[in-house]
JSON list of C-alpha atoms in Angstrom, two decimals:
[
{"chain": "J", "resi": 1, "resn": "MET", "atom": "CA", "xyz": [109.57, 7.19, 87.74]},
{"chain": "J", "resi": 2, "resn": "ASN", "atom": "CA", "xyz": [109.64, 6.61, 84.06]},
{"chain": "J", "resi": 3, "resn": "ARG", "atom": "CA", "xyz": [112.02, 8.38, 81.73]},
{"chain": "J", "resi": 4, "resn": "ASN", "atom": "CA", "xyz": [109.42, 10.54, 80.00]},
{"chain": "J", "resi": 5, "resn": "ALA", "atom": "CA", "xyz": [108.11, 11.88, 83.28]},
{"chain": "J", "resi": 6, "resn": "SER", "atom": "CA", "xyz": [111.61, 12.72, 84.54]},
{"chain": "J", "resi": 7, "resn": "ARG", "atom": "CA", "xyz": [112.39, 14.51, 81.25]},
{"chain": "J", "resi": 8, "resn": "ILE", "atom": "CA", "xyz": [109.44, 16.81, 81.92]},
{"chain": "J", "resi": 9, "resn": "LEU", "atom": "CA", "xyz": [109.74, 17.13, 85.70]},
{"chain": "J", "resi": 10, "resn": "ILE", "atom": "CA", "xyz": [113.46, 17.93, 85.94]},
{"chain": "J", "resi": 11, "resn": "PRO", "atom": "CA", "xyz": [113.33, 20.98, 83.62]},
{"chain": "J", "resi": 12, "resn": "ALA", "atom": "CA", "xyz": [110.09, 22.08, 85.32]},
{"chain": "J", "resi": 13, "resn": "PHE", "atom": "CA", "xyz": [111.71, 21.84, 88.79]},
{"chain": "J", "resi": 14, "resn": "LEU", "atom": "CA", "xyz": [114.77, 23.63, 87.46]},
{"chain": "J", "resi": 15, "resn": "ALA", "atom": "CA", "xyz": [112.60, 26.42, 86.01]},
{"chain": "J", "resi": 16, "resn": "VAL", "atom": "CA", "xyz": [110.70, 26.76, 89.31]},
{"chain": "J", "resi": 17, "resn": "ALA", "atom": "CA", "xyz": [113.99, 26.83, 91.24]},
{"chain": "J", "resi": 18, "resn": "ILE", "atom": "CA", "xyz": [115.39, 29.53, 88.93]},
{"chain": "J", "resi": 19, "resn": "LEU", "atom": "CA", "xyz": [112.17, 31.51, 89.32]},
{"chain": "J", "resi": 20, "resn": "VAL", "atom": "CA", "xyz": [112.29, 31.23, 93.14]},
{"chain": "J", "resi": 21, "resn": "VAL", "atom": "CA", "xyz": [115.98, 32.24, 93.28]},
{"chain": "J", "resi": 22, "resn": "SER", "atom": "CA", "xyz": [115.34, 35.15, 90.89]},
{"chain": "J", "resi": 23, "resn": "LEU", "atom": "CA", "xyz": [112.36, 36.33, 92.92]},
{"chain": "J", "resi": 24, "resn": "ASN", "atom": "CA", "xyz": [114.39, 36.05, 96.13]},
{"chain": "J", "resi": 25, "resn": "ALA", "atom": "CA", "xyz": [117.26, 38.03, 94.60]},
{"chain": "J", "resi": 26, "resn": "TRP", "atom": "CA", "xyz": [114.87, 40.72, 93.37]},
{"chain": "J", "resi": 27, "resn": "LEU", "atom": "CA", "xyz": [113.29, 40.98, 96.83]},
{"chain": "J", "resi": 28, "resn": "ALA", "atom": "CA", "xyz": [116.72, 41.21, 98.46]},
{"chain": "J", "resi": 29, "resn": "PHE", "atom": "CA", "xyz": [117.87, 43.97, 96.10]},
{"chain": "J", "resi": 30, "resn": "SER", "atom": "CA", "xyz": [114.60, 45.84, 96.61]},
{"chain": "J", "resi": 31, "resn": "SER", "atom": "CA", "xyz": [114.97, 45.61, 100.37]},
{"chain": "J", "resi": 32, "resn": "VAL", "atom": "CA", "xyz": [118.57, 46.83, 100.25]},
{"chain": "J", "resi": 33, "resn": "LYS", "atom": "CA", "xyz": [117.58, 49.73, 98.00]},
{"chain": "J", "resi": 34, "resn": "SER", "atom": "CA", "xyz": [114.73, 50.65, 100.34]},
{"chain": "J", "resi": 35, "resn": "LEU", "atom": "CA", "xyz": [117.08, 50.51, 103.32]},
{"chain": "J", "resi": 36, "resn": "LEU", "atom": "CA", "xyz": [119.66, 52.70, 101.58]},
{"chain": "J", "resi": 37, "resn": "ASP", "atom": "CA", "xyz": [116.99, 55.23, 100.56]},
{"chain": "J", "resi": 38, "resn": "SER", "atom": "CA", "xyz": [115.66, 55.36, 104.13]},
{"chain": "J", "resi": 39, "resn": "GLU", "atom": "CA", "xyz": [119.14, 55.77, 105.60]},
{"chain": "J", "resi": 40, "resn": "GLN", "atom": "CA", "xyz": [119.90, 58.53, 103.10]},
{"chain": "J", "resi": 41, "resn": "LEU", "atom": "CA", "xyz": [116.78, 60.41, 104.24]},
{"chain": "J", "resi": 42, "resn": "VAL", "atom": "CA", "xyz": [117.83, 60.03, 107.87]},
{"chain": "J", "resi": 43, "resn": "GLU", "atom": "CA", "xyz": [121.30, 61.36, 107.05]},
{"chain": "J", "resi": 44, "resn": "HIS", "atom": "CA", "xyz": [119.79, 64.27, 105.12]},
{"chain": "J", "resi": 45, "resn": "THR", "atom": "CA", "xyz": [117.58, 65.17, 108.08]},
{"chain": "J", "resi": 46, "resn": "TRP", "atom": "CA", "xyz": [120.62, 65.22, 110.36]},
{"chain": "J", "resi": 47, "resn": "GLN", "atom": "CA", "xyz": [122.35, 67.54, 107.87]},
{"chain": "J", "resi": 48, "resn": "VAL", "atom": "CA", "xyz": [119.41, 69.95, 108.04]},
{"chain": "J", "resi": 49, "resn": "ILE", "atom": "CA", "xyz": [119.40, 69.91, 111.85]},
{"chain": "J", "resi": 50, "resn": "LEU", "atom": "CA", "xyz": [123.14, 70.53, 111.90]},
{"chain": "J", "resi": 51, "resn": "GLN", "atom": "CA", "xyz": [122.71, 73.43, 109.47]},
{"chain": "J", "resi": 52, "resn": "VAL", "atom": "CA", "xyz": [120.16, 75.12, 111.75]},
{"chain": "J", "resi": 53, "resn": "GLU", "atom": "CA", "xyz": [122.62, 74.74, 114.62]},
{"chain": "J", "resi": 54, "resn": "ARG", "atom": "CA", "xyz": [125.43, 76.24, 112.49]},
{"chain": "J", "resi": 55, "resn": "ILE", "atom": "CA", "xyz": [123.29, 79.27, 111.67]},
{"chain": "J", "resi": 56, "resn": "MET", "atom": "CA", "xyz": [122.44, 79.84, 115.32]},
{"chain": "J", "resi": 57, "resn": "SER", "atom": "CA", "xyz": [126.04, 79.34, 116.38]},
{"chain": "J", "resi": 58, "resn": "SER", "atom": "CA", "xyz": [127.19, 81.97, 113.89]},
{"chain": "J", "resi": 59, "resn": "ALA", "atom": "CA", "xyz": [124.47, 84.37, 115.02]},
{"chain": "J", "resi": 60, "resn": "LYS", "atom": "CA", "xyz": [125.59, 83.92, 118.63]},
{"chain": "J", "resi": 61, "resn": "ASP", "atom": "CA", "xyz": [129.23, 84.42, 117.61]},
{"chain": "J", "resi": 62, "resn": "ALA", "atom": "CA", "xyz": [128.27, 87.70, 115.96]},
{"chain": "J", "resi": 63, "resn": "GLU", "atom": "CA", "xyz": [126.51, 88.75, 119.17]},
{"chain": "J", "resi": 64, "resn": "THR", "atom": "CA", "xyz": [129.46, 87.74, 121.33]},
{"chain": "J", "resi": 65, "resn": "GLY", "atom": "CA", "xyz": [132.01, 89.57, 119.21]},
{"chain": "J", "resi": 66, "resn": "ASN", "atom": "CA", "xyz": [129.84, 92.66, 119.10]},
{"chain": "J", "resi": 67, "resn": "ARG", "atom": "CA", "xyz": [129.25, 92.63, 122.84]},
{"chain": "J", "resi": 68, "resn": "GLY", "atom": "CA", "xyz": [132.95, 92.23, 123.60]},
{"chain": "J", "resi": 69, "resn": "TYR", "atom": "CA", "xyz": [133.80, 95.16, 121.36]},
{"chain": "J", "resi": 70, "resn": "LEU", "atom": "CA", "xyz": [131.05, 97.40, 122.76]},
{"chain": "J", "resi": 71, "resn": "ILE", "atom": "CA", "xyz": [132.28, 96.76, 126.30]},
{"chain": "J", "resi": 72, "resn": "THR", "atom": "CA", "xyz": [136.03, 97.08, 125.67]},
{"chain": "J", "resi": 73, "resn": "GLY", "atom": "CA", "xyz": [136.46, 99.03, 122.45]},
{"chain": "J", "resi": 74, "resn": "ASP", "atom": "CA", "xyz": [139.15, 96.46, 121.52]},
{"chain": "J", "resi": 75, "resn": "ASP", "atom": "CA", "xyz": [138.96, 95.47, 117.83]},
{"chain": "J", "resi": 76, "resn": "ALA", "atom": "CA", "xyz": [140.24, 91.98, 118.68]},
{"chain": "J", "resi": 77, "resn": "TYR", "atom": "CA", "xyz": [136.75, 91.16, 119.99]},
{"chain": "J", "resi": 78, "resn": "LEU", "atom": "CA", "xyz": [135.28, 91.80, 116.54]},
{"chain": "J", "resi": 79, "resn": "GLU", "atom": "CA", "xyz": [136.84, 88.74, 114.90]},
{"chain": "J", "resi": 80, "resn": "PRO", "atom": "CA", "xyz": [133.88, 86.42, 115.67]},
{"chain": "J", "resi": 81, "resn": "PHE", "atom": "CA", "xyz": [131.52, 89.11, 114.41]},
{"chain": "J", "resi": 82, "resn": "HIS", "atom": "CA", "xyz": [133.38, 89.48, 111.11]},
{"chain": "J", "resi": 83, "resn": "VAL", "atom": "CA", "xyz": [133.66, 85.71, 110.62]},
{"chain": "J", "resi": 84, "resn": "ALA", "atom": "CA", "xyz": [129.95, 85.22, 111.35]},
{"chain": "J", "resi": 85, "resn": "LYS", "atom": "CA", "xyz": [129.01, 88.13, 109.08]},
{"chain": "J", "resi": 86, "resn": "GLN", "atom": "CA", "xyz": [130.91, 86.47, 106.25]},
{"chain": "J", "resi": 87, "resn": "GLU", "atom": "CA", "xyz": [129.68, 82.91, 106.89]},
{"chain": "J", "resi": 88, "resn": "LEU", "atom": "CA", "xyz": [125.99, 83.51, 107.64]},
{"chain": "J", "resi": 89, "resn": "PRO", "atom": "CA", "xyz": [124.85, 84.15, 104.04]},
{"chain": "J", "resi": 90, "resn": "GLY", "atom": "CA", "xyz": [126.38, 80.85, 102.90]},
{"chain": "J", "resi": 91, "resn": "GLU", "atom": "CA", "xyz": [124.95, 78.98, 105.86]},
{"chain": "J", "resi": 92, "resn": "LEU", "atom": "CA", "xyz": [121.48, 80.35, 105.14]},
{"chain": "J", "resi": 93, "resn": "GLU", "atom": "CA", "xyz": [121.87, 79.46, 101.45]},
{"chain": "J", "resi": 94, "resn": "GLN", "atom": "CA", "xyz": [122.94, 75.92, 102.35]},
{"chain": "J", "resi": 95, "resn": "PHE", "atom": "CA", "xyz": [119.87, 75.49, 104.55]},
{"chain": "J", "resi": 96, "resn": "GLN", "atom": "CA", "xyz": [117.67, 76.72, 101.71]},
{"chain": "J", "resi": 97, "resn": "LYS", "atom": "CA", "xyz": [119.22, 74.17, 99.35]},
{"chain": "J", "resi": 98, "resn": "LEU", "atom": "CA", "xyz": [118.89, 71.33, 101.84]},
{"chain": "J", "resi": 99, "resn": "THR", "atom": "CA", "xyz": [115.19, 72.05, 102.40]},
{"chain": "J", "resi": 100, "resn": "GLN", "atom": "CA", "xyz": [114.10, 72.85, 98.86]},
{"chain": "J", "resi": 101, "resn": "ASP", "atom": "CA", "xyz": [111.62, 69.96, 99.03]},
{"chain": "J", "resi": 102, "resn": "ASN", "atom": "CA", "xyz": [109.96, 71.41, 102.16]},
{"chain": "J", "resi": 103, "resn": "PRO", "atom": "CA", "xyz": [107.75, 74.49, 101.57]},
{"chain": "J", "resi": 104, "resn": "ASP", "atom": "CA", "xyz": [107.32, 75.19, 105.30]},
{"chain": "J", "resi": 105, "resn": "GLN", "atom": "CA", "xyz": [111.08, 75.33, 105.84]},
{"chain": "J", "resi": 106, "resn": "GLN", "atom": "CA", "xyz": [111.48, 77.46, 102.72]},
{"chain": "J", "resi": 107, "resn": "ALA", "atom": "CA", "xyz": [109.04, 80.00, 104.14]},
{"chain": "J", "resi": 108, "resn": "ARG", "atom": "CA", "xyz": [110.87, 80.00, 107.47]},
{"chain": "J", "resi": 109, "resn": "ILE", "atom": "CA", "xyz": [114.29, 80.52, 105.89]},
{"chain": "J", "resi": 110, "resn": "VAL", "atom": "CA", "xyz": [113.01, 83.67, 104.17]},
{"chain": "J", "resi": 111, "resn": "VAL", "atom": "CA", "xyz": [111.98, 85.09, 107.55]},
{"chain": "J", "resi": 112, "resn": "MET", "atom": "CA", "xyz": [115.18, 83.87, 109.20]},
{"chain": "J", "resi": 113, "resn": "ARG", "atom": "CA", "xyz": [117.31, 85.47, 106.49]},
{"chain": "J", "resi": 114, "resn": "ALA", "atom": "CA", "xyz": [115.54, 88.82, 107.00]},
{"chain": "J", "resi": 115, "resn": "ILE", "atom": "CA", "xyz": [116.02, 88.66, 110.77]},
{"chain": "J", "resi": 116, "resn": "VAL", "atom": "CA", "xyz": [119.69, 87.72, 110.45]},
{"chain": "J", "resi": 117, "resn": "GLN", "atom": "CA", "xyz": [120.30, 90.58, 108.03]},
{"chain": "J", "resi": 118, "resn": "ALA", "atom": "CA", "xyz": [118.52, 93.03, 110.33]},
{"chain": "J", "resi": 119, "resn": "ARG", "atom": "CA", "xyz": [120.44, 91.73, 113.34]},
{"chain": "J", "resi": 120, "resn": "VAL", "atom": "CA", "xyz": [123.84, 91.96, 111.64]},
{"chain": "J", "resi": 121, "resn": "SER", "atom": "CA", "xyz": [122.95, 95.46, 110.47]},
{"chain": "J", "resi": 122, "resn": "LEU", "atom": "CA", "xyz": [122.00, 96.49, 114.00]},
{"chain": "J", "resi": 123, "resn": "LEU", "atom": "CA", "xyz": [125.20, 94.97, 115.39]},
{"chain": "J", "resi": 124, "resn": "GLN", "atom": "CA", "xyz": [127.20, 96.89, 112.79]},
{"chain": "J", "resi": 125, "resn": "GLN", "atom": "CA", "xyz": [125.37, 100.06, 113.76]},
{"chain": "J", "resi": 126, "resn": "GLY", "atom": "CA", "xyz": [126.44, 99.53, 117.37]},
{"chain": "J", "resi": 127, "resn": "ILE", "atom": "CA", "xyz": [130.04, 99.02, 116.29]},
{"chain": "J", "resi": 128, "resn": "ASP", "atom": "CA", "xyz": [129.92, 102.21, 114.22]},
{"chain": "J", "resi": 129, "resn": "LEU", "atom": "CA", "xyz": [128.49, 104.17, 117.14]},
{"chain": "J", "resi": 130, "resn": "ARG", "atom": "CA", "xyz": [131.19, 102.82, 119.48]},
{"chain": "J", "resi": 131, "resn": "ARG", "atom": "CA", "xyz": [133.90, 103.79, 116.99]},
{"chain": "J", "resi": 132, "resn": "ALA", "atom": "CA", "xyz": [132.42, 107.26, 116.68]},
{"chain": "J", "resi": 133, "resn": "LYS", "atom": "CA", "xyz": [132.42, 107.46, 120.48]},
{"chain": "J", "resi": 134, "resn": "SER", "atom": "CA", "xyz": [128.73, 108.30, 120.38]},
{"chain": "J", "resi": 135, "resn": "THR", "atom": "CA", "xyz": [128.02, 106.69, 123.74]},
{"chain": "J", "resi": 136, "resn": "ASP", "atom": "CA", "xyz": [124.62, 108.30, 124.25]},
{"chain": "J", "resi": 137, "resn": "ASP", "atom": "CA", "xyz": [123.32, 106.99, 120.91]},
{"chain": "J", "resi": 138, "resn": "LEU", "atom": "CA", "xyz": [124.91, 103.61, 121.59]},
{"chain": "J", "resi": 139, "resn": "HIS", "atom": "CA", "xyz": [123.27, 103.48, 125.01]},
{"chain": "J", "resi": 140, "resn": "ILE", "atom": "CA", "xyz": [119.87, 104.27, 123.43]},
{"chain": "J", "resi": 141, "resn": "LEU", "atom": "CA", "xyz": [120.42, 101.59, 120.78]},
{"chain": "J", "resi": 142, "resn": "VAL", "atom": "CA", "xyz": [121.29, 98.95, 123.35]},
{"chain": "J", "resi": 143, "resn": "LEU", "atom": "CA", "xyz": [118.43, 99.88, 125.67]},
{"chain": "J", "resi": 144, "resn": "SER", "atom": "CA", "xyz": [115.89, 99.83, 122.83]},
{"chain": "J", "resi": 145, "resn": "GLY", "atom": "CA", "xyz": [115.63, 96.05, 123.22]},
{"chain": "J", "resi": 146, "resn": "THR", "atom": "CA", "xyz": [115.46, 95.54, 119.47]},
{"chain": "J", "resi": 147, "resn": "GLY", "atom": "CA", "xyz": [118.43, 93.19, 119.53]},
{"chain": "J", "resi": 148, "resn": "LYS", "atom": "CA", "xyz": [116.90, 90.95, 122.17]},
{"chain": "J", "resi": 149, "resn": "GLU", "atom": "CA", "xyz": [113.60, 90.84, 120.29]},
{"chain": "J", "resi": 150, "resn": "GLU", "atom": "CA", "xyz": [115.37, 89.90, 117.06]},
{"chain": "J", "resi": 151, "resn": "MET", "atom": "CA", "xyz": [117.42, 87.16, 118.72]},
{"chain": "J", "resi": 152, "resn": "ASP", "atom": "CA", "xyz": [114.37, 85.79, 120.51]},
{"chain": "J", "resi": 153, "resn": "HIS", "atom": "CA", "xyz": [112.49, 85.69, 117.19]},
{"chain": "J", "resi": 154, "resn": "LEU", "atom": "CA", "xyz": [115.48, 84.03, 115.53]},
{"chain": "J", "resi": 155, "resn": "ARG", "atom": "CA", "xyz": [115.62, 81.40, 118.28]},
{"chain": "J", "resi": 156, "resn": "THR", "atom": "CA", "xyz": [111.88, 80.73, 117.92]},
{"chain": "J", "resi": 157, "resn": "ILE", "atom": "CA", "xyz": [112.21, 80.18, 114.18]},
{"chain": "J", "resi": 158, "resn": "ALA", "atom": "CA", "xyz": [115.28, 77.96, 114.64]},
{"chain": "J", "resi": 159, "resn": "ASP", "atom": "CA", "xyz": [113.46, 75.93, 117.30]},
{"chain": "J", "resi": 160, "resn": "THR", "atom": "CA", "xyz": [110.50, 75.48, 114.95]},
{"chain": "J", "resi": 161, "resn": "MET", "atom": "CA", "xyz": [112.80, 74.43, 112.10]},
{"chain": "J", "resi": 162, "resn": "GLU", "atom": "CA", "xyz": [114.63, 71.96, 114.27]},
{"chain": "J", "resi": 163, "resn": "SER", "atom": "CA", "xyz": [111.41, 70.61, 115.79]},
{"chain": "J", "resi": 164, "resn": "GLU", "atom": "CA", "xyz": [109.99, 69.89, 112.33]},
{"chain": "J", "resi": 165, "resn": "GLU", "atom": "CA", "xyz": [113.21, 68.14, 111.30]},
{"chain": "J", "resi": 166, "resn": "ARG", "atom": "CA", "xyz": [113.24, 66.05, 114.48]},
{"chain": "J", "resi": 167, "resn": "GLY", "atom": "CA", "xyz": [109.68, 64.98, 113.69]},
{"chain": "J", "resi": 168, "resn": "LEU", "atom": "CA", "xyz": [110.81, 63.96, 110.20]},
{"chain": "J", "resi": 169, "resn": "LEU", "atom": "CA", "xyz": [113.81, 62.22, 111.75]},
{"chain": "J", "resi": 170, "resn": "ALA", "atom": "CA", "xyz": [111.57, 60.07, 113.95]},
{"chain": "J", "resi": 171, "resn": "VAL", "atom": "CA", "xyz": [109.44, 59.04, 110.97]},
{"chain": "J", "resi": 172, "resn": "ARG", "atom": "CA", "xyz": [112.47, 58.40, 108.75]},
{"chain": "J", "resi": 173, "resn": "THR", "atom": "CA", "xyz": [114.35, 56.49, 111.43]},
{"chain": "J", "resi": 174, "resn": "ALA", "atom": "CA", "xyz": [111.34, 54.23, 111.96]},
{"chain": "J", "resi": 175, "resn": "ALA", "atom": "CA", "xyz": [111.12, 53.66, 108.20]},
{"chain": "J", "resi": 176, "resn": "ALA", "atom": "CA", "xyz": [114.83, 52.81, 108.04]},
{"chain": "J", "resi": 177, "resn": "GLN", "atom": "CA", "xyz": [114.50, 50.37, 110.92]},
{"chain": "J", "resi": 178, "resn": "SER", "atom": "CA", "xyz": [111.55, 48.64, 109.32]},
{"chain": "J", "resi": 179, "resn": "ALA", "atom": "CA", "xyz": [113.38, 48.49, 105.99]}
]
Protein backbone atom coordinates (compact mmCIF):
# COMPACT_ATOMS: atom_id res chain seq x y z
CA MET A 1 0.00 0.00 0.00
CA ASN A 2 1.45 3.33 -0.85
CA ARG A 3 1.74 6.15 1.64
CA ASN A 4 -0.91 8.39 0.08
CA ALA A 5 -3.50 5.63 0.14
CA SER A 6 -2.78 4.79 3.79
CA ARG A 7 -3.05 8.49 4.73
CA ILE A 8 -6.59 8.47 3.36
CA LEU A 9 -7.66 4.97 4.42
CA ILE A 10 -6.54 5.09 8.05
CA PRO A 11 -8.56 8.22 8.96
CA ALA A 12 -11.50 6.85 6.96
CA PHE A 13 -11.38 3.51 8.85
CA LEU A 14 -11.01 5.41 12.11
CA ALA A 15 -14.04 7.58 11.28
CA VAL A 16 -16.10 4.49 10.36
CA ALA A 17 -15.01 2.76 13.58
CA ILE A 18 -15.98 5.82 15.65
CA LEU A 19 -19.32 5.97 13.84
CA VAL A 20 -19.99 2.25 14.48
CA VAL A 21 -19.03 2.52 18.17
CA SER A 22 -21.17 5.67 18.56
CA LEU A 23 -24.14 4.01 16.88
CA ASN A 24 -23.70 0.92 19.06
CA ALA A 25 -23.54 3.06 22.21
CA TRP A 26 -26.65 4.99 21.18
CA LEU A 27 -28.53 1.73 20.53
CA ALA A 28 -27.42 0.33 23.90
CA PHE A 29 -28.55 3.46 25.77
CA SER A 30 -31.86 3.45 23.88
CA SER A 31 -32.43 -0.19 24.76
CA VAL A 32 -31.63 0.39 28.43
CA LYS A 33 -33.97 3.39 28.53
CA SER A 34 -36.73 1.37 26.88
CA LEU A 35 -36.20 -1.45 29.37
CA LEU A 36 -36.30 0.94 32.33
CA ASP A 37 -39.47 2.61 31.02
CA SER A 38 -41.14 -0.78 30.55
CA GLU A 39 -40.12 -1.97 34.01
CA GLN A 40 -41.41 1.27 35.51
CA LEU A 41 -44.81 0.68 33.88
CA VAL A 42 -44.88 -2.87 35.25
CA GLU A 43 -44.06 -1.59 38.74
CA HIS A 44 -46.75 1.10 38.44
CA THR A 45 -49.33 -1.51 37.46
CA TRP A 46 -48.44 -3.58 40.52
CA GLN A 47 -48.88 -0.46 42.67
CA VAL A 48 -52.39 0.03 41.27
CA ILE A 49 -53.32 -3.61 41.89
CA LEU A 50 -51.99 -3.37 45.45
CA GLN A 51 -54.00 -0.18 45.99
CA VAL A 52 -57.25 -1.91 44.97
CA GLU A 53 -56.42 -4.69 47.42
CA ARG A 54 -55.76 -2.13 50.19
CA ILE A 55 -59.13 -0.49 49.60
CA MET A 56 -60.93 -3.81 49.75
CA SER A 57 -59.00 -4.87 52.83
CA SER A 58 -59.99 -1.67 54.63
CA ALA A 59 -63.62 -2.09 53.58
CA LYS A 60 -63.59 -5.64 54.97
CA ASP A 61 -61.95 -4.41 58.18
CA ALA A 62 -64.74 -1.87 58.59
CA GLU A 63 -67.29 -4.65 58.11
CA THR A 64 -65.53 -6.94 60.57
CA GLY A 65 -65.26 -4.29 63.27
CA ASN A 66 -68.87 -3.31 62.81
CA ARG A 67 -70.08 -6.90 62.93
CA GLY A 68 -68.11 -7.64 66.08
CA TYR A 69 -69.56 -4.59 67.80
CA LEU A 70 -73.13 -5.32 66.70
CA ILE A 71 -72.88 -8.85 68.08
CA THR A 72 -71.13 -8.05 71.37
CA GLY A 73 -71.73 -4.38 72.10
CA ASP A 74 -68.03 -4.20 73.07
CA ASP A 75 -66.37 -1.00 71.80
CA ALA A 76 -63.04 -2.83 71.44
CA TYR A 77 -64.42 -4.42 68.26
CA LEU A 78 -64.82 -0.98 66.68
CA GLU A 79 -61.09 -0.31 66.33
CA PRO A 80 -60.82 -1.83 62.81
CA PHE A 81 -63.91 0.13 61.79
CA HIS A 82 -62.47 3.43 63.01
CA VAL A 83 -59.07 2.75 61.41
CA ALA A 84 -60.69 1.82 58.09
CA LYS A 85 -63.00 4.84 58.23
CA GLN A 86 -59.97 7.07 58.62
CA GLU A 87 -57.78 5.34 56.01
CA LEU A 88 -60.30 4.71 53.21
CA PRO A 89 -60.49 8.31 51.90
CA GLY A 90 -56.70 8.43 51.50
CA GLU A 91 -56.60 5.00 49.90
CA LEU A 92 -59.28 6.01 47.40
CA GLU A 93 -57.42 9.26 46.69
CA GLN A 94 -54.17 7.36 46.12
CA PHE A 95 -55.89 5.05 43.63
CA GLN A 96 -57.29 8.07 41.81
CA LYS A 97 -53.80 9.59 41.56
CA LEU A 98 -52.23 6.34 40.38
CA THR A 99 -54.81 5.93 37.60
CA GLN A 100 -55.12 9.51 36.41
CA ASP A 101 -54.00 8.40 32.94
CA ASN A 102 -56.81 5.81 32.72
CA PRO A 103 -60.32 7.26 32.14
CA ASP A 104 -62.05 3.91 32.73
CA GLN A 105 -60.44 3.53 36.15
CA GLN A 106 -61.22 7.17 36.95
CA ALA A 107 -64.91 6.52 36.26
CA ARG A 108 -64.83 3.39 38.43
CA ILE A 109 -63.17 5.15 41.36
CA VAL A 110 -66.00 7.71 41.43
CA VAL A 111 -68.53 4.90 41.77
CA MET A 112 -66.34 3.04 44.27
CA ARG A 113 -65.94 6.17 46.39
CA ALA A 114 -69.73 6.66 46.51
CA ILE A 115 -70.31 3.03 47.51
CA VAL A 116 -67.62 3.15 50.20
CA GLN A 117 -69.10 6.34 51.63
CA ALA A 118 -72.59 4.85 51.63
CA ARG A 119 -71.31 1.64 53.21
CA VAL A 120 -69.39 3.42 55.97
CA SER A 121 -72.44 5.57 56.63
CA LEU A 122 -74.66 2.50 56.90
CA LEU A 123 -72.16 0.80 59.21
CA GLN A 124 -72.11 3.92 61.39
CA GLN A 125 -75.90 3.91 61.44
CA GLY A 126 -75.83 0.33 62.75
CA ILE A 127 -73.35 1.31 65.45
CA ASP A 128 -75.55 4.25 66.47
CA LEU A 129 -78.62 2.02 66.65
CA ARG A 130 -76.74 -0.54 68.77
CA ARG A 131 -75.58 2.20 71.14
CA ALA A 132 -79.12 3.51 71.41
CA LYS A 133 -80.24 -0.05 72.17
CA SER A 134 -82.74 0.20 69.34
CA THR A 135 -82.60 -3.51 68.56
CA ASP A 136 -85.76 -3.59 66.44
CA ASP A 137 -84.47 -0.85 64.13
CA LEU A 138 -81.04 -2.48 64.05
CA HIS A 139 -82.60 -5.82 63.16
CA ILE A 140 -84.55 -4.18 60.31
CA LEU A 141 -81.39 -2.45 59.07
CA VAL A 142 -79.41 -5.67 59.04
CA LEU A 143 -82.18 -7.68 57.40
CA SER A 144 -82.69 -5.06 54.68
CA GLY A 145 -79.77 -6.59 52.76
CA THR A 146 -78.49 -3.17 51.72
CA GLY A 147 -75.08 -3.87 53.22
CA LYS A 148 -74.63 -7.11 51.31
CA GLU A 149 -75.71 -5.44 48.07
CA GLU A 150 -73.24 -2.60 48.60
CA MET A 151 -70.36 -4.96 49.40
CA ASP A 152 -71.19 -7.16 46.42
CA HIS A 153 -71.20 -4.08 44.17
CA LEU A 154 -67.92 -2.93 45.71
CA ARG A 155 -66.36 -6.34 45.08
CA THR A 156 -67.56 -6.30 41.46
CA ILE A 157 -66.00 -2.90 40.84
CA ALA A 158 -62.75 -3.93 42.55
CA ASP A 159 -62.63 -7.13 40.49
CA THR A 160 -63.14 -5.11 37.30
CA MET A 161 -60.41 -2.65 38.31
CA GLU A 162 -57.99 -5.43 39.13
CA SER A 163 -58.85 -7.36 35.97
CA GLU A 164 -58.08 -4.33 33.81
CA GLU A 165 -54.78 -3.80 35.61
CA ARG A 166 -53.83 -7.46 35.21
CA GLY A 167 -54.50 -7.13 31.49
CA LEU A 168 -52.21 -4.08 31.39
CA LEU A 169 -49.67 -6.01 33.45
CA ALA A 170 -49.55 -8.82 30.89
CA VAL A 171 -49.00 -6.35 28.04
CA ARG A 172 -46.40 -4.35 29.98
CA THR A 173 -44.56 -7.43 31.19
CA ALA A 174 -44.31 -8.70 27.62
CA ALA A 175 -43.00 -5.30 26.51
CA ALA A 176 -40.41 -5.31 29.32
CA GLN A 177 -39.27 -8.80 28.39
CA SER A 178 -38.89 -7.88 24.74
CA ALA A 179 -37.02 -4.71 25.69
